[in-house]
Coordinates of C-alpha atoms in Angstrom, one line a residue:
M1 CA -0.9 -45.2 -6.7
R2 CA -1.6 -46.5 -9.9
A3 CA -1.0 -49.4 -12.6
Y4 CA -2.0 -51.3 -15.5
V5 CA -4.5 -53.9 -15.3
D6 CA -2.6 -56.1 -17.6
A7 CA 1.1 -55.0 -15.7
S8 CA 3.9 -57.5 -14.3
H9 CA 3.7 -57.8 -11.0
A10 CA 7.1 -56.1 -11.0
A11 CA 5.4 -53.5 -12.5
I12 CA 2.6 -52.9 -10.1
G13 CA 4.9 -51.5 -7.0
P14 CA 5.3 -52.7 -3.2
Q15 CA 3.2 -55.1 -2.4
E16 CA 2.3 -53.4 1.1
Q17 CA 0.9 -50.4 -0.8
W18 CA -1.4 -52.4 -3.0
L19 CA -2.7 -55.9 -1.2
P20 CA -5.1 -55.8 2.3
Q21 CA -3.9 -56.8 5.5
A22 CA -6.6 -59.7 6.7
N23 CA -5.0 -60.3 9.4
G24 CA -5.8 -64.3 9.3
K25 CA -9.6 -63.9 8.9
N26 CA -11.4 -64.5 5.7
L27 CA -10.8 -61.5 3.1
E28 CA -14.3 -59.7 1.8
M29 CA -14.1 -58.6 -1.2
L30 CA -16.9 -56.1 -3.4
C31 CA -16.5 -55.2 -6.8
L32 CA -19.1 -53.0 -7.9
S33 CA -20.0 -52.9 -11.8
G34 CA -20.5 -49.7 -14.4
G35 CA -24.0 -49.6 -15.6
G36 CA -24.6 -45.7 -15.8
S37 CA -27.9 -45.5 -14.0
G38 CA -28.2 -48.9 -13.4
G39 CA -26.1 -47.9 -10.1
A40 CA -29.2 -47.9 -8.5
F41 CA -29.1 -51.5 -8.7
A42 CA -26.0 -51.9 -6.4
V43 CA -27.2 -48.8 -4.1
G44 CA -30.9 -51.3 -3.3
V45 CA -28.5 -54.3 -2.7
L46 CA -26.3 -52.4 -0.1
S47 CA -29.1 -50.9 1.6
A48 CA -30.7 -54.2 1.9
W49 CA -27.6 -56.1 3.2
S50 CA -27.4 -53.6 5.9
A51 CA -30.9 -54.0 6.9
S52 CA -30.0 -57.7 7.0
Q53 CA -26.9 -56.7 9.4
T54 CA -25.2 -59.2 8.2
R55 CA -23.2 -56.7 5.9
P56 CA -19.2 -57.3 6.1
E57 CA -16.7 -54.8 6.3
F58 CA -15.0 -55.0 3.0
D59 CA -11.5 -55.3 3.0
V60 CA -11.2 -54.5 -0.6
V61 CA -14.0 -52.4 -2.7
T62 CA -13.6 -51.8 -6.2
G63 CA -15.6 -49.7 -8.9
V64 CA -15.7 -48.9 -12.4
S65 CA -18.0 -46.3 -14.0
T66 CA -20.7 -45.6 -12.0
G67 CA -19.5 -48.1 -9.7
A68 CA -16.6 -46.1 -8.9
L69 CA -18.7 -42.8 -8.1
I70 CA -20.5 -45.9 -5.4
A71 CA -17.2 -47.4 -4.3
P72 CA -15.8 -44.9 -1.7
F73 CA -19.2 -44.9 0.3
A74 CA -19.9 -48.4 -0.3
F75 CA -15.8 -48.9 1.2
L76 CA -17.1 -46.4 4.3
G77 CA -19.8 -49.0 5.6
P78 CA -23.7 -48.7 6.2
S79 CA -23.2 -45.1 7.5
Y80 CA -23.1 -43.5 4.2
D81 CA -26.3 -45.6 2.6
A82 CA -28.7 -42.7 3.2
T83 CA -26.0 -40.7 0.5
L84 CA -26.0 -43.0 -2.3
V85 CA -30.0 -43.4 -1.8
K86 CA -30.0 -39.6 -2.0
L87 CA -27.7 -40.1 -5.2
Y88 CA -29.8 -42.8 -6.7
T89 CA -33.0 -42.6 -6.0
G90 CA -33.9 -39.1 -5.0
G91 CA -33.7 -37.2 -8.5
A92 CA -30.4 -35.5 -8.0
A93 CA -28.9 -37.9 -11.1
K94 CA -31.5 -35.8 -13.5
Q95 CA -29.2 -32.7 -12.9
L96 CA -26.3 -34.4 -15.0
V97 CA -28.0 -33.7 -18.2
D98 CA -26.0 -30.4 -19.3
A99 CA -26.5 -31.3 -22.6
R100 CA -25.5 -29.0 -25.5
W101 CA -26.6 -28.0 -28.7
M102 CA -26.5 -31.2 -30.9
G103 CA -24.0 -29.8 -33.3
S104 CA -21.5 -28.8 -31.2
G105 CA -21.8 -32.3 -29.3
L106 CA -21.2 -34.5 -31.9
L107 CA -18.5 -32.0 -33.1
G108 CA -17.0 -31.3 -29.9
T109 CA -16.0 -33.3 -27.0
S110 CA -18.7 -35.0 -26.0
M111 CA -22.9 -35.2 -25.9
L112 CA -22.9 -33.6 -22.2
K113 CA -20.7 -31.0 -21.2
G114 CA -19.7 -32.5 -17.6
E115 CA -20.1 -29.5 -15.7
R116 CA -22.6 -31.2 -13.3
L117 CA -21.0 -34.4 -12.8
R118 CA -17.2 -32.7 -11.7
E119 CA -19.9 -30.5 -9.3
M120 CA -21.6 -33.1 -7.9
V121 CA -18.3 -35.6 -6.8
T122 CA -16.8 -31.8 -5.3
E123 CA -20.4 -31.5 -3.6
Y124 CA -20.3 -35.6 -2.1
I125 CA -16.5 -36.4 -2.0
T126 CA -15.6 -33.7 0.5
K127 CA -12.2 -33.3 2.2
E128 CA -13.6 -35.2 5.6
I129 CA -14.6 -38.3 3.3
F130 CA -11.1 -38.1 2.0
Q131 CA -9.3 -38.3 4.9
K132 CA -11.5 -41.0 6.4
I133 CA -10.7 -42.7 3.5
A134 CA -6.3 -42.6 4.0
A135 CA -7.6 -43.3 7.4
E136 CA -8.6 -46.7 6.7
H137 CA -6.0 -47.4 4.1
R138 CA -3.6 -47.1 6.9
K139 CA -5.6 -49.9 8.9
G140 CA -4.9 -52.4 5.4
R141 CA -8.2 -51.7 3.3
R142 CA -7.5 -50.8 -0.1
L143 CA -9.8 -48.9 -2.6
F144 CA -9.8 -49.3 -6.3
V145 CA -10.9 -47.3 -9.6
L146 CA -10.5 -48.4 -13.0
T147 CA -10.3 -46.0 -15.5
T148 CA -9.2 -45.9 -19.1
N149 CA -5.9 -44.5 -20.4
L150 CA -7.4 -43.5 -24.0
D151 CA -3.7 -42.5 -25.3
A152 CA -1.9 -46.1 -24.2
Q153 CA -5.3 -47.8 -24.4
R154 CA -5.0 -49.5 -21.4
G155 CA -7.2 -49.7 -18.4
V156 CA -5.3 -48.4 -15.1
V157 CA -6.3 -49.4 -11.4
W158 CA -6.2 -46.5 -9.2
N159 CA -5.2 -47.3 -5.7
M160 CA -7.3 -44.6 -4.4
G161 CA -7.0 -45.0 -0.1
A162 CA -3.3 -44.4 -1.6
I163 CA -3.6 -41.4 -3.1
A164 CA -5.9 -40.2 -0.1
N165 CA -2.6 -41.1 2.0
S166 CA -0.1 -39.5 -0.3
G167 CA -0.1 -36.0 1.2
R168 CA 0.0 -34.9 -1.7
P169 CA -0.9 -31.2 -2.3
D170 CA -2.6 -32.2 -5.3
A171 CA -4.6 -35.8 -3.9
L172 CA -8.3 -34.8 -3.2
S173 CA -8.2 -32.7 -6.7
L174 CA -6.5 -35.6 -8.4
F175 CA -9.1 -38.1 -6.3
R176 CA -11.9 -36.5 -7.8
D177 CA -10.4 -36.6 -10.9
V178 CA -9.8 -40.3 -11.1
L179 CA -13.9 -41.0 -10.1
I180 CA -14.8 -38.6 -12.6
A181 CA -12.9 -40.0 -15.6
S182 CA -13.8 -43.4 -14.4
A183 CA -17.7 -41.6 -14.6
S184 CA -17.1 -40.3 -18.0
I185 CA -18.8 -42.1 -20.6
P186 CA -17.4 -41.5 -23.9
G187 CA -18.8 -39.5 -26.2
V188 CA -21.7 -38.6 -23.3
F189 CA -19.4 -37.2 -20.8
P190 CA -15.8 -35.9 -21.7
A191 CA -12.7 -37.2 -21.2
V192 CA -10.5 -36.4 -18.2
T193 CA -6.7 -34.7 -18.3
V194 CA -4.3 -36.1 -15.6
N195 CA -1.2 -34.4 -15.4
A196 CA 1.8 -37.5 -15.1
T197 CA 5.4 -38.1 -15.0
T198 CA 7.3 -40.4 -17.3
G199 CA 11.2 -40.3 -16.9
I200 CA 12.1 -36.5 -16.4
S201 CA 9.1 -35.4 -18.5
R202 CA 5.6 -34.4 -17.5
I203 CA 3.1 -35.5 -20.3
E204 CA -0.7 -35.0 -20.1
E205 CA -2.5 -38.1 -20.3
L206 CA -6.7 -38.6 -21.3
H207 CA -8.5 -40.5 -19.6
S208 CA -12.2 -42.3 -19.7
D209 CA -14.8 -44.4 -18.7
G210 CA -13.5 -47.1 -16.9
G211 CA -15.9 -49.7 -18.4
A212 CA -13.9 -49.4 -21.6
S213 CA -11.5 -51.6 -20.6
M214 CA -14.0 -53.7 -18.2
Q215 CA -17.4 -53.8 -16.8
F216 CA -15.8 -54.2 -13.3
F217 CA -12.3 -55.0 -12.0
G218 CA -12.3 -58.1 -9.7
L219 CA -8.2 -58.7 -9.8
P220 CA -5.3 -57.9 -12.3
E221 CA -5.0 -60.4 -15.5
I222 CA -1.4 -61.2 -14.1
M223 CA -3.3 -63.2 -11.1
L224 CA -6.3 -64.4 -13.8
A225 CA -3.4 -66.0 -15.9
S226 CA -1.6 -67.5 -13.3
P227 CA -1.4 -71.2 -13.2
G228 CA -1.0 -71.3 -9.7
K229 CA -2.2 -69.9 -6.5
P230 CA -1.4 -66.5 -6.1
L231 CA 0.1 -64.2 -3.2
F232 CA -2.9 -63.2 -1.4
P233 CA -2.3 -62.7 2.2
S234 CA -2.1 -65.7 4.1
N235 CA -5.9 -65.9 5.1
P236 CA -8.5 -69.0 5.6
H237 CA -11.2 -67.7 2.7
L238 CA -11.7 -65.4 0.0
N239 CA -15.1 -64.1 -0.4
I240 CA -15.2 -62.2 -3.5
Y241 CA -18.9 -61.0 -4.2
V242 CA -19.2 -59.2 -7.6
I243 CA -22.4 -56.7 -8.2
I244 CA -23.6 -56.4 -12.1
N245 CA -25.3 -53.1 -12.4
N246 CA -27.0 -54.1 -15.8
A247 CA -29.0 -57.4 -16.5
L248 CA -26.8 -60.3 -18.0
I249 CA -30.5 -62.0 -19.1
P250 CA -31.0 -61.3 -23.0
E251 CA -33.2 -58.4 -23.5
F252 CA -35.6 -58.6 -26.4
G253 CA -36.6 -55.5 -28.0
T254 CA -37.2 -54.3 -31.8
T255 CA -34.6 -52.0 -33.3
N256 CA -35.2 -49.1 -35.1
N257 CA -32.9 -49.3 -38.5
S258 CA -31.2 -45.8 -38.1
T259 CA -27.7 -44.6 -36.4
L260 CA -28.5 -44.1 -32.9
A261 CA -30.6 -47.2 -32.4
V262 CA -28.1 -49.3 -34.1
V263 CA -25.3 -47.7 -32.4
G264 CA -26.8 -47.9 -28.9
R265 CA -27.9 -51.2 -29.4
S266 CA -24.5 -52.7 -30.1
Y267 CA -23.2 -51.4 -27.2
A268 CA -25.2 -52.7 -24.8
T269 CA -24.9 -55.9 -26.3
M270 CA -20.8 -55.4 -26.4
V271 CA -21.5 -54.5 -22.4
K272 CA -23.0 -57.9 -22.0
S273 CA -21.0 -60.1 -23.8
Q274 CA -17.7 -58.5 -21.9
T275 CA -19.6 -58.6 -18.4
K276 CA -19.9 -62.1 -19.4
Q277 CA -16.3 -63.2 -20.3
S278 CA -15.1 -61.2 -17.1
L279 CA -17.2 -63.5 -14.7
L280 CA -15.9 -66.5 -16.4
A281 CA -12.7 -65.4 -16.1
L282 CA -12.9 -64.6 -12.5
Y283 CA -15.1 -67.7 -12.0
N284 CA -12.4 -70.0 -13.2
F285 CA -9.9 -68.0 -10.9
S286 CA -12.4 -69.0 -8.0
Q287 CA -12.7 -72.5 -9.0
R288 CA -8.9 -73.2 -9.5
T289 CA -8.0 -71.5 -5.4
G290 CA -10.9 -71.9 -3.6
G291 CA -12.0 -69.0 -3.3
N292 CA -15.8 -68.0 -2.7
L293 CA -17.9 -66.2 -5.7
K294 CA -21.6 -64.5 -5.1
I295 CA -22.5 -62.8 -8.6
A296 CA -25.6 -60.2 -8.3
S297 CA -27.2 -58.8 -11.1
I298 CA -30.7 -57.2 -12.5
D299 CA -33.3 -59.9 -12.9
K300 CA -35.8 -58.8 -15.4
Q301 CA -36.4 -56.2 -18.2
I302 CA -37.2 -52.6 -16.8
P303 CA -38.0 -50.4 -19.5
Y304 CA -35.4 -48.0 -20.3
S305 CA -34.8 -45.0 -23.1
M306 CA -31.3 -43.9 -24.3
L307 CA -33.4 -40.5 -24.3
D308 CA -33.4 -40.4 -21.1
P309 CA -30.6 -41.5 -19.2
F310 CA -31.0 -40.9 -16.1
N311 CA -34.5 -41.5 -15.5
T312 CA -35.7 -41.4 -11.5
D313 CA -38.5 -44.1 -12.0
Y314 CA -35.7 -46.4 -13.7
M315 CA -33.4 -46.0 -10.9
R316 CA -36.2 -46.2 -8.4
A317 CA -37.6 -49.6 -10.7
V318 CA -33.2 -51.0 -10.1
F319 CA -32.9 -50.1 -7.0
A320 CA -36.2 -51.8 -5.9
D321 CA -35.3 -55.0 -7.8
G322 CA -31.7 -55.4 -5.8
Y323 CA -33.4 -54.4 -2.1
D324 CA -36.3 -57.1 -2.8
Q325 CA -33.9 -59.7 -4.5
F326 CA -31.3 -59.1 -1.6
S327 CA -34.4 -59.4 1.1
K328 CA -36.0 -62.4 -0.5
G329 CA -32.9 -64.7 -0.6
L330 CA -33.1 -64.5 -4.4
L331 CA -29.4 -61.9 -5.2
W332 CA -26.2 -64.6 -5.2
R333 CA -25.5 -66.9 -7.9
D334 CA -22.7 -69.2 -7.4
S335 CA -21.4 -69.2 -10.9
P336 CA -22.4 -67.0 -14.0
V337 CA -25.7 -67.3 -15.6
F338 CA -26.9 -65.8 -18.3
E339 CA -30.2 -66.9 -19.0

């Protein structure tokens, strides 16, 4: 039900649980990145894509951080667009700010309590949604979410359909925990404890934002580094759509020489750099193997304040950017462009 992103082929486990069953048709893959409230961009793209009636049924959907929260609904299809629009543009995200007193936030587990994030995930990831994801997994479709195992310092890919289809009594709880962990920005939301077994011992692992490992999950590292073609199901073509819920272009802004301002600006710069390197690796893979890579990202500088991380006006603006780019035929790029 899970594997490290840097694991070998042997360590990943039975391929039939991980590889999609494309049945001879094109293999359609959607990758949703991190980006916090910028996730509204992906929601705008998906909504416009559905409205055009050209959106494929994806064989594989992957999500990291805010992308992990979107991924289950994107996986289940256009009928859940309205739910995503409500979550990302209706003001519901403002409820996630359940701030601790500053002193206890800095010395405790996180700046925000995380209780409202858990309540929101519990409300929207219902038993019905959970069962539908299990059914799609049985059809051969795959849903993956990335977290970071803080103890091991490794990214972990969770096979969410396999969890939903496992029959474990704790499966729904684990499914929700993985989504919450993936979306828990370090220092902002508390990390999530996951019970695991190693050998005959029971251990508690601490999992946090998947974005600490990579901003989006395309393919396991063993496949990206392979000199030849990987063992994909036989199919005519691999189409990979990557939606980056961030701007890849440089965004100029004067930075105050204060702790929070410098840390925030440095983190934002690191995220851009990490995303660019991952895109270049996936681009090289697609060129080597004949895959079709399409990349989308926020294409303009939209005012944003770290002091108001879930500002509804900002989320509506990036939603509109995603929707408009798609509607005007300006969204997809065939190669990484960073200016």
